[in-house]
Amino acid sequence: MLLKKNIPLRYIFGKIQYELLVILLYTTLIAVLHETNRVLPISIPLAIPALLGTVISLLLGFRSNQAYDRWWEARHIWGSIVNESRTLARQILTFTDTGEQGDDVHLFRERMIRRQIAWCYSLGQNLRGTPATTGLDKYLGKRELEAVSQYSNVPAAMLEQHGRDLKRALENGWVNRYQQVELDRTITRLCDAMGKCERIKNTVFPSTYSLYIHFSLLLFIALLPFGVIEYFGFLEIPLVMAVSASFLLIEKMAIHLQDPFENKPTDTPMTTIARNIEKDLRQMLRDQEFLEYEKPARAYYVL
Amino acid sequence: MLLKKNIPLRYIFGKIQYELLVILLYTTLIAVLHETNRVLPISIPLAIPALLGTVISLLLGFRSNQAYDRWWEARHIWGSIVNESRTLARQILTFTDTGEQGDDVHLFRERMIRRQIAWCYSLGQNLRGTPATTGLDKYLGKRELEAVSQYSNVPAAMLEQHGRDLKRALENGWVNRYQQVELDRTITRLCDAMGKCERIKNTVFPSTYSLYIHFSLLLFIALLPFGVIEYFGFLEIPLVMAVSASFLLIEKMAIHLQDPFENKPTDTPMTTIARNIEKDLRQMLRDQEFLEYEKPARAYYVL
Amino acid sequence: MLLKKNIPLRYIFGKIQYELLVILLYTTLIAVLHETNRVLPISIPLAIPALLGTVISLLLGFRSNQAYDRWWEARHIWGSIVNESRTLARQILTFTDTGEQGDDVHLFRERMIRRQIAWCYSLGQNLRGTPATTGLDKYLGKRELEAVSQYSNVPAAMLEQHGRDLKRALENGWVNRYQQVELDRTITRLCDAMGKCERIKNTVFPSTYSLYIHFSLLLFIALLPFGVIEYFGFLEIPLVMAVSASFLLIEKMAIHLQDPFENKPTDTPMTTIARNIEKDLRQMLRDQEFLEYEKPARAYYVL
Amino acid sequence: MLLKKNIPLRYIFGKIQYELLVILLYTTLIAVLHETNRVLPISIPLAIPALLGTVISLLLGFRSNQAYDRWWEARHIWGSIVNESRTLARQILTFTDTGEQGDDVHLFRERMIRRQIAWCYSLGQNLRGTPATTGLDKYLGKRELEAVSQYSNVPAAMLEQHGRDLKRALENGWVNRYQQVELDRTITRLCDAMGKCERIKNTVFPSTYSLYIHFSLLLFIALLPFGVIEYFGFLEIPLVMAVSASFLLIEKMAIHLQDPFENKPTDTPMTTIARNIEKDLRQMLRDQEFLEYEKPARAYYVL
Amino acid sequence: MLLKKNIPLRYIFGKIQYELLVILLYTTLIAVLHETNRVLPISIPLAIPALLGTVISLLLGFRSNQAYDRWWEARHIWGSIVNESRTLARQILTFTDTGEQGDDVHLFRERMIRRQIAWCYSLGQNLRGTPATTGLDKYLGKRELEAVSQYSNVPAAMLEQHGRDLKRALENGWVNRYQQVELDRTITRLCDAMGKCERIKNTVFPSTYSLYIHFSLLLFIALLPFGVIEYFGFLEIPLVMAVSASFLLIEKMAIHLQDPFENKPTDTPMTTIARNIEKDLRQMLRDQEFLEYEKPARAYYVL
């Protein structure tokens, strides 16, 4: 989750602690060798690791860009899920007509909006690989929960239920034909958002690029001490460690950002977003009660 | 606010004054050491800070790009809010029919357009973290203002009110079924714009990237004097300060641009934009009066 | 205007003539100093300006990209204005029905299409800061011209007039309800295009970035002669001037491209585009006369 | 296919084995020459290959970006095919009315959804250059399969069949006029997705760019040993081979990514995606049976 | 045309043969001078051309990107023309009703689809600057061809004809009101595609950028021999020629790609694409005959 809370530094450096330990040993060894052994010159011109450094910078830049784009697209998609959920709720509340069949319409509204809340939680859980139906009993009726549990893709099943409820609403005259089609478009956009999340989840960053960058980085770190030993002596150890840590961290950050649905501290805060959607939608639903449906409504549902 | 007015230079350099002071002391110390102490050679090859400089340039380029994109997207969104507000007003004025229920329709038009003006101010205040309902009493009726104040998200509540007014307009025959759906689409686009602003506001730039770049930059500044001391002597002090100031300023600019809704001199000029929208929409509303509704209208409202 | 005509070289170099003059004096001074004064070594390693050169290249690349994007987006928007104007004219001509009220419909068609032509000119003049109503009397009736002149935003007023004419067309049965909504969408897209132009016009490129890049560039030019004087002697003068001119020109070009609506030789050719739109729309209107309305039509209007 | 499974390393290095062999011989020859022949100095300054290295890095970065964009766009398109297929199925199931002509409607639904499944497989096979109708007999009736086989573009023919079935549905009153148009829009988006795949398939990456980058890379590899021989001696062999392998691999990866529909291990996993679509759509269809059409339905089709 | 066929190498190198000849003479002259004249040292440090090389690489990268984007956008647009042509044909065939006025409807279908084929050829010829009506007599009736020939923009005139035919279809009841609007949207998208092509055609790449890059490149090539002469002697000639050829070729490629509608071997294969559209649309039309209109149809038209 990348909300305004800080990510603990220990978490970050914890990810590269083994690499740093190996580099510490490696650089110390070279420094000791350099000081004790005066027979073999082990220094090389700095231009050689520098050449590698430029190439790696460019490749890490390319990789950071792609990883950032994936992460930012994930955030885009969940932003649009917020928007479409609010739009769906607004349309449900302001398209339907509470005429003669007032109670049925209110049940229909409630069912749609609560299912939409459930959909957001369910999609997040599905993307993170945890069971998609956990906790949905608060929002869905028992029979419906059983029905959607049969599906391999639970959120897709809920969108289908949305569509079927809409059909019933059209048949009962609660929405007119234009409104049905317009509501169906909102569902289509939710379907798109879901599919885009699955695409990001299921498409790995080309692993050969990752491998290549990692190998080049190791080669660069291995050559770097020889390039600076002559000027720094033992000071080479912290210098190489600082530079290596920078490069390794930037690589690790790219790896984390590129998978925005993996239950890591840097992923998309889907549960938080879903909770905010729930708050907004509940408020819209309750307000609706207050203004137009105050007395009998509370008998039907408890939020 | 990034309008055509200049940003005071003092404001800019004020942001890095402490860093510059530290660098001044640091570089002076090194220059003095270099002049007085002739035992230890403290010069290193320029290629070492140069290597770091290339990497940092690439990373600052990456960061500037992302920050600029966030800032530009924020400006895009507010540009589309201008467009959609005008579109909503135009549709309200040219879709509705002032037949038999002329006065009610005029009240409806006025209520919608004034709420739209209020929405723009409210969204800006909400994004900046100031109370969302300040000053809205000029545009909203007392009861409506109380109603929307109950909501945690005031602008979202107003869009819901838009939707509910539209429903009433359909029921009264002021708009036809196609026009209701079309107006609802405009509201949906306003809802999207609002959600996009919230996304930018709530999604921080990955803080580990920022940290890494900052640490690398400090390392670069710390090494730079040693690389140039041999050629410049005391002239090293202004040189290092100028180069450091450049890098620090570009980093600071990126930090400011990346948060376009934070009440800083460089953020999106939301109040100015909202004021322009108000001017345009008031003009459209008044003109409407002049042309078709001149006499009785002024009895109902004062702008 | 960036049409196929060449931009005079004198215009380009004229923009940097003062900078070049100063650099000429500066480099000559250094060359003379180097030849006459043999006491102080004034040469520095080329790596120092080279380091700055890399950083500046990256920043100029970033800036060129953003400036080009603004310029290209402006061209995009005016391209879409061409498309939407043609679409509006086509829809006006092929949606409306010349049944019983043939003459009124023809007047309506003509009024809409001529107003659309006027809108294109007016928007261009508005963006360039010249009076928005100059020359519109050829396209608009006297009363309408007076009405729109009252507005602070003349093109926006014309779109409102479009909407109001459409409403009348619906009331008179010249278009059906779907066609009204569809035509309104075209107007919405024109409204978007107008708002996008205003966004680009009113949003300045972050001025601190510009300042920083300019200062770094001056620092680079100031250091460059010292880096090459040793190898080139007096030949240093043309070399430094050529390199400086390159960097200064690229900076100037970015500055020009980034403001695509400022009445400069490199801006968007809005008048030319509007003239092409006029030609196309007039042809569509006249052709319509030939085919279906040949005899009585010419009595009503002269193009 | 770039799913979560690893790409075998042997596959990757197998692609550049001949190049590596030639480089091994070449570098060994130079090392031997350097050790034995002390007459001619064969060393050159590292700055010369370094200059080429920078240029090549930039060009490979450009190329990697374009290749990645093609690959990612292909994945985008297939992601949207997943979404539109689900949307089509949902609309078919929830728009149509099973009133008096229940059985016919069910047959219509089934025919549409099975044709959609067939379309996904067929498009994938078409793009890979294998026969487009292989295995479609499971989803299409015999007569229809024969009809579409006549077409040079089989998936396009199926979309036409979709449209014709929709027309029949409108004529029979199974969908209303808005729903027909809405369903036709979904088909239009499928048509767009198909056309985009064909565009990527049929547009080669400009081959002169590829050639240029390849020649520059060979020049760079040819010069590299002379630049490092002085410092490394025989160690130059593994060093040059490692660096060359990195550059060659990155070039190869770009070549593979840029053609995402070519039956290679890194291409778009179209068959897998189509199988997932089939699973989802079958489930939607079956579920439909369970809920509303349990008894007679199973007599008509076996999935 | 960038189809799968190879571009002849002679064509590529032919474009830079004069430049290469001049460089050959220039480098030979310098090499001879270096060998014979031992008085003046004409060697300069490689860092000077290297600095220019980095800057030029970045600028060529920027330029390649923009040129590639223009070329790729052109390809995108023609891809969407393929899609919209198929969509138009599908909608024409599946929206219209062959009830009582069967023959007239068939003539209408045929006229629309053949005009769409003609439009594709005509747009391509228009963009390439060849007469827009060449060869259209195969697809358009004589009177219509004369009518559209009057227009300065022939493809725009055809879209207008599309719109007018649609209006007649609505008046005759061949399409309903929703279908007319939906078909008009497809025409609007075709109109957009046409306008986008014209935008790319009429907007030149900022010529000052091109000039600057070209001058910098010449300066770089002029300095390069002096930087490498010391290490290579006569071998400097092929080396400088190879490096120069690389840079010149990449510049030439960018110049070609940036103008994708100029009748060059690398431009958009518009004729080939139009021919494929014709094949698809004819097949759709013929197939229609086979299935529903077999006997009388062939009397009316021969494809």
CSV table of C-alpha atoms in Angstrom, one decimal, chain D residues 86-290:
chain,number,residue,atom,x,y,z
D,86,ARG,CA,-17.6,-11.0,-21.3
D,87,THR,CA,-19.5,-7.8,-22.1
D,88,LEU,CA,-21.0,-9.3,-25.2
D,89,ALA,CA,-22.0,-12.5,-23.3
D,90,ARG,CA,-23.5,-10.5,-20.4
D,91,GLN,CA,-25.5,-8.3,-22.8
D,92,ILE,CA,-26.7,-11.2,-24.8
D,93,LEU,CA,-27.9,-12.9,-21.6
D,94,THR,CA,-29.4,-9.9,-19.9
D,95,PHE,CA,-30.9,-8.0,-22.8
D,96,THR,CA,-32.8,-10.7,-24.5
D,97,ASP,CA,-36.2,-11.6,-23.2
D,98,THR,CA,-37.3,-15.2,-22.9
D,99,GLY,CA,-41.0,-14.7,-23.2
D,100,GLU,CA,-43.1,-16.6,-25.7
D,101,GLN,CA,-40.3,-17.7,-28.0
D,102,GLY,CA,-38.2,-19.0,-25.1
D,103,ASP,CA,-36.5,-21.9,-26.9
D,104,ASP,CA,-35.5,-19.8,-29.9
D,105,VAL,CA,-34.0,-17.1,-27.7
D,106,HIS,CA,-32.0,-19.7,-25.9
D,107,LEU,CA,-30.7,-21.1,-29.1
D,108,PHE,CA,-29.8,-17.5,-30.2
D,109,ARG,CA,-28.0,-16.9,-27.0
D,110,GLU,CA,-26.1,-20.1,-27.2
D,111,ARG,CA,-25.2,-19.5,-30.9
D,112,MET,CA,-23.9,-16.0,-30.2
D,113,ILE,CA,-21.8,-16.9,-27.2
D,114,ARG,CA,-20.3,-20.0,-28.8
D,115,ARG,CA,-19.5,-18.0,-31.9
D,116,GLN,CA,-17.7,-15.5,-29.7
D,117,ILE,CA,-15.6,-18.3,-28.2
D,118,ALA,CA,-14.8,-19.5,-31.7
D,119,TRP,CA,-13.9,-16.0,-32.7
D,120,CYS,CA,-11.2,-15.7,-30.1
D,121,TYR,CA,-9.5,-19.0,-31.1
D,122,SER,CA,-9.9,-18.2,-34.7
D,123,LEU,CA,-8.3,-14.7,-34.4
D,124,GLY,CA,-5.4,-16.1,-32.5
D,125,GLN,CA,-4.8,-18.8,-35.1
D,126,ASN,CA,-5.2,-16.3,-37.9
D,127,LEU,CA,-2.6,-14.0,-36.4
D,128,ARG,CA,-0.1,-16.9,-35.9
D,129,GLY,CA,-0.5,-17.9,-39.5
D,130,THR,CA,-2.1,-21.2,-38.8
D,131,PRO,CA,-5.4,-22.2,-40.4
D,132,ALA,CA,-8.1,-20.0,-38.9
D,133,THR,CA,-10.9,-22.6,-38.8
D,134,THR,CA,-9.0,-25.4,-37.0
D,135,GLY,CA,-11.1,-26.8,-34.1
D,136,LEU,CA,-14.0,-24.4,-34.7
D,137,ASP,CA,-16.4,-27.3,-35.3
D,138,LYS,CA,-16.8,-27.6,-31.6
D,139,TYR,CA,-18.4,-24.2,-31.5
D,140,LEU,CA,-20.0,-23.5,-34.8
D,141,GLY,CA,-22.7,-25.3,-36.6
D,142,LYS,CA,-21.6,-27.2,-39.8
D,143,ARG,CA,-23.3,-24.8,-42.2
D,144,GLU,CA,-22.0,-21.7,-40.5
D,145,LEU,CA,-18.5,-23.1,-40.4
D,146,GLU,CA,-18.7,-23.8,-44.2
D,147,ALA,CA,-20.0,-20.3,-44.8
D,148,VAL,CA,-17.2,-18.5,-42.8
D,149,SER,CA,-14.5,-20.7,-44.3
D,150,GLN,CA,-15.3,-19.1,-47.7
D,151,TYR,CA,-14.0,-15.8,-46.4
D,152,SER,CA,-10.3,-14.9,-46.6
D,153,ASN,CA,-10.7,-13.2,-43.2
D,154,VAL,CA,-12.6,-15.8,-41.1
D,155,PRO,CA,-12.9,-13.7,-37.8
D,156,ALA,CA,-14.3,-10.8,-39.8
D,157,ALA,CA,-16.9,-13.1,-41.2
D,158,MET,CA,-17.9,-14.2,-37.8
D,159,LEU,CA,-18.5,-10.6,-36.6
D,160,GLU,CA,-20.7,-10.2,-39.7
D,161,GLN,CA,-22.6,-13.3,-38.6
D,162,HIS,CA,-23.0,-11.7,-35.1
D,163,GLY,CA,-24.4,-8.6,-36.8
D,164,ARG,CA,-26.8,-10.7,-38.9
D,165,ASP,CA,-28.0,-12.7,-35.9
D,166,LEU,CA,-28.6,-9.5,-34.1
D,167,LYS,CA,-30.7,-8.2,-36.9
D,168,ARG,CA,-32.8,-11.3,-36.8
D,169,ALA,CA,-33.2,-10.9,-33.0
D,170,LEU,CA,-34.4,-7.3,-33.6
D,171,GLU,CA,-36.9,-8.5,-36.2
D,172,ASN,CA,-38.2,-11.2,-33.8
D,173,GLY,CA,-38.5,-8.7,-31.0
D,174,TRP,CA,-35.9,-10.5,-28.8
D,175,VAL,CA,-33.9,-7.3,-28.3
D,176,ASN,CA,-35.2,-3.7,-28.6
D,177,ARG,CA,-33.8,-1.1,-30.9
D,178,TYR,CA,-31.5,0.5,-28.3
D,179,GLN,CA,-30.2,-2.9,-27.3
D,180,GLN,CA,-29.4,-3.8,-30.9
D,181,VAL,CA,-27.4,-0.6,-31.4
D,182,GLU,CA,-25.7,-1.2,-28.0
D,183,LEU,CA,-24.8,-4.8,-28.9
D,184,ASP,CA,-23.6,-3.6,-32.3
D,185,ARG,CA,-21.2,-1.2,-30.5
D,186,THR,CA,-19.7,-4.1,-28.6
D,187,ILE,CA,-19.2,-5.9,-32.0
D,188,THR,CA,-17.6,-2.7,-33.3
D,189,ARG,CA,-15.1,-2.7,-30.4
D,190,LEU,CA,-14.3,-6.4,-31.2
D,191,CYS,CA,-13.8,-5.3,-34.8
D,192,ASP,CA,-11.4,-2.6,-33.6
D,193,ALA,CA,-9.4,-5.0,-31.5
D,194,MET,CA,-9.1,-7.4,-34.4
D,195,GLY,CA,-7.9,-4.6,-36.7
D,196,LYS,CA,-5.4,-3.4,-34.2
D,197,CYS,CA,-3.9,-6.9,-33.9
D,198,GLU,CA,-3.6,-7.0,-37.7
D,199,ARG,CA,-2.0,-3.6,-37.7
D,200,ILE,CA,0.7,-4.8,-35.3
D,201,LYS,CA,1.1,-8.0,-37.2
D,202,ASN,CA,1.4,-6.4,-40.6
D,203,THR,CA,3.6,-3.3,-39.7
D,204,VAL,CA,7.2,-4.3,-39.4
D,205,PHE,CA,9.6,-2.3,-37.3
D,206,PRO,CA,11.5,0.0,-39.7
D,207,SER,CA,14.1,-2.4,-40.9
D,208,THR,CA,16.8,0.2,-41.6
D,209,TYR,CA,16.8,1.1,-37.9
D,210,SER,CA,17.4,-2.5,-37.0
D,211,LEU,CA,20.2,-2.8,-39.6
D,212,TYR,CA,21.9,0.4,-38.4
D,213,ILE,CA,21.8,-0.7,-34.8
D,214,HIS,CA,23.1,-4.1,-35.6
D,215,PHE,CA,26.0,-2.8,-37.6
D,216,SER,CA,26.9,-0.3,-34.9
D,217,LEU,CA,26.8,-3.0,-32.4
D,218,LEU,CA,29.2,-5.2,-34.4
D,219,LEU,CA,31.6,-2.2,-34.8
D,220,PHE,CA,31.5,-1.7,-31.1
D,221,ILE,CA,32.2,-5.3,-30.3
D,222,ALA,CA,35.0,-5.4,-32.8
D,223,LEU,CA,36.7,-2.3,-31.2
D,224,LEU,CA,36.1,-3.3,-27.6
D,225,PRO,CA,39.0,-5.8,-27.2
D,226,PHE,CA,41.5,-3.3,-28.4
D,227,GLY,CA,40.3,-0.8,-25.7
D,228,VAL,CA,40.7,-3.1,-22.7
D,229,ILE,CA,43.5,-5.5,-23.8
D,230,GLU,CA,46.1,-3.4,-22.1
D,231,TYR,CA,44.6,-3.6,-18.6
D,232,PHE,CA,43.2,-7.1,-18.7
D,233,GLY,CA,45.3,-9.3,-20.9
D,234,PHE,CA,43.7,-12.7,-21.2
D,235,LEU,CA,41.0,-11.7,-18.8
D,236,GLU,CA,39.8,-9.6,-21.7
D,237,ILE,CA,38.2,-12.7,-23.2
D,238,PRO,CA,35.5,-13.3,-20.6
D,239,LEU,CA,35.0,-9.5,-20.1
D,240,VAL,CA,34.3,-8.8,-23.8
D,241,MET,CA,32.2,-11.9,-24.0
D,242,ALA,CA,30.0,-10.8,-21.0
D,243,VAL,CA,29.6,-7.3,-22.3
D,244,SER,CA,28.9,-8.4,-25.9
D,245,ALA,CA,26.4,-11.0,-24.6
D,246,SER,CA,24.5,-8.3,-22.7
D,247,PHE,CA,24.2,-6.1,-25.7
D,248,LEU,CA,23.3,-8.9,-28.1
D,249,LEU,CA,20.7,-10.3,-25.7
D,250,ILE,CA,19.0,-6.9,-25.3
D,251,GLU,CA,18.9,-6.6,-29.0
D,252,LYS,CA,17.5,-10.1,-29.4
D,253,MET,CA,14.9,-9.4,-26.8
D,254,ALA,CA,13.7,-6.3,-28.5
D,255,ILE,CA,13.5,-8.3,-31.8
D,256,HIS,CA,11.3,-10.9,-30.1
D,257,LEU,CA,9.1,-8.5,-28.2
D,258,GLN,CA,8.4,-6.4,-31.3
D,259,ASP,CA,6.6,-9.2,-33.0
D,260,PRO,CA,4.0,-10.4,-30.5
D,261,PHE,CA,2.1,-12.7,-32.8
D,262,GLU,CA,4.8,-15.0,-34.1
D,263,ASN,CA,4.4,-18.3,-32.3
D,264,LYS,CA,7.5,-17.7,-30.2
D,265,PRO,CA,7.9,-18.4,-26.4
D,266,THR,CA,7.7,-14.6,-25.7
D,267,ASP,CA,4.6,-13.8,-27.8
D,268,THR,CA,1.1,-13.0,-26.6
D,269,PRO,CA,-0.5,-16.1,-25.0
D,270,MET,CA,-3.5,-16.0,-27.2
D,271,THR,CA,-4.5,-19.7,-26.9
D,272,THR,CA,-4.4,-19.4,-23.1
D,273,ILE,CA,-6.4,-16.2,-23.1
D,274,ALA,CA,-9.0,-17.7,-25.5
D,275,ARG,CA,-9.2,-20.8,-23.2
D,276,ASN,CA,-9.9,-18.5,-20.2
D,277,ILE,CA,-12.6,-16.7,-22.2
D,278,GLU,CA,-14.1,-20.0,-23.1
D,279,LYS,CA,-14.2,-21.0,-19.4
D,280,ASP,CA,-15.8,-17.8,-18.3
D,281,LEU,CA,-18.4,-17.7,-21.1
D,282,ARG,CA,-19.4,-21.4,-20.7
D,283,GLN,CA,-19.9,-20.7,-17.0
D,284,MET,CA,-22.1,-17.8,-17.8
D,285,LEU,CA,-24.1,-19.8,-20.2
D,286,ARG,CA,-24.5,-22.8,-18.0
D,287,ASP,CA,-25.4,-20.7,-15.0
D,288,GLN,CA,-28.1,-19.2,-17.1
D,289,GLU,CA,-29.5,-22.7,-17.7
D,290,PHE,CA,-29.4,-23.6,-14.0
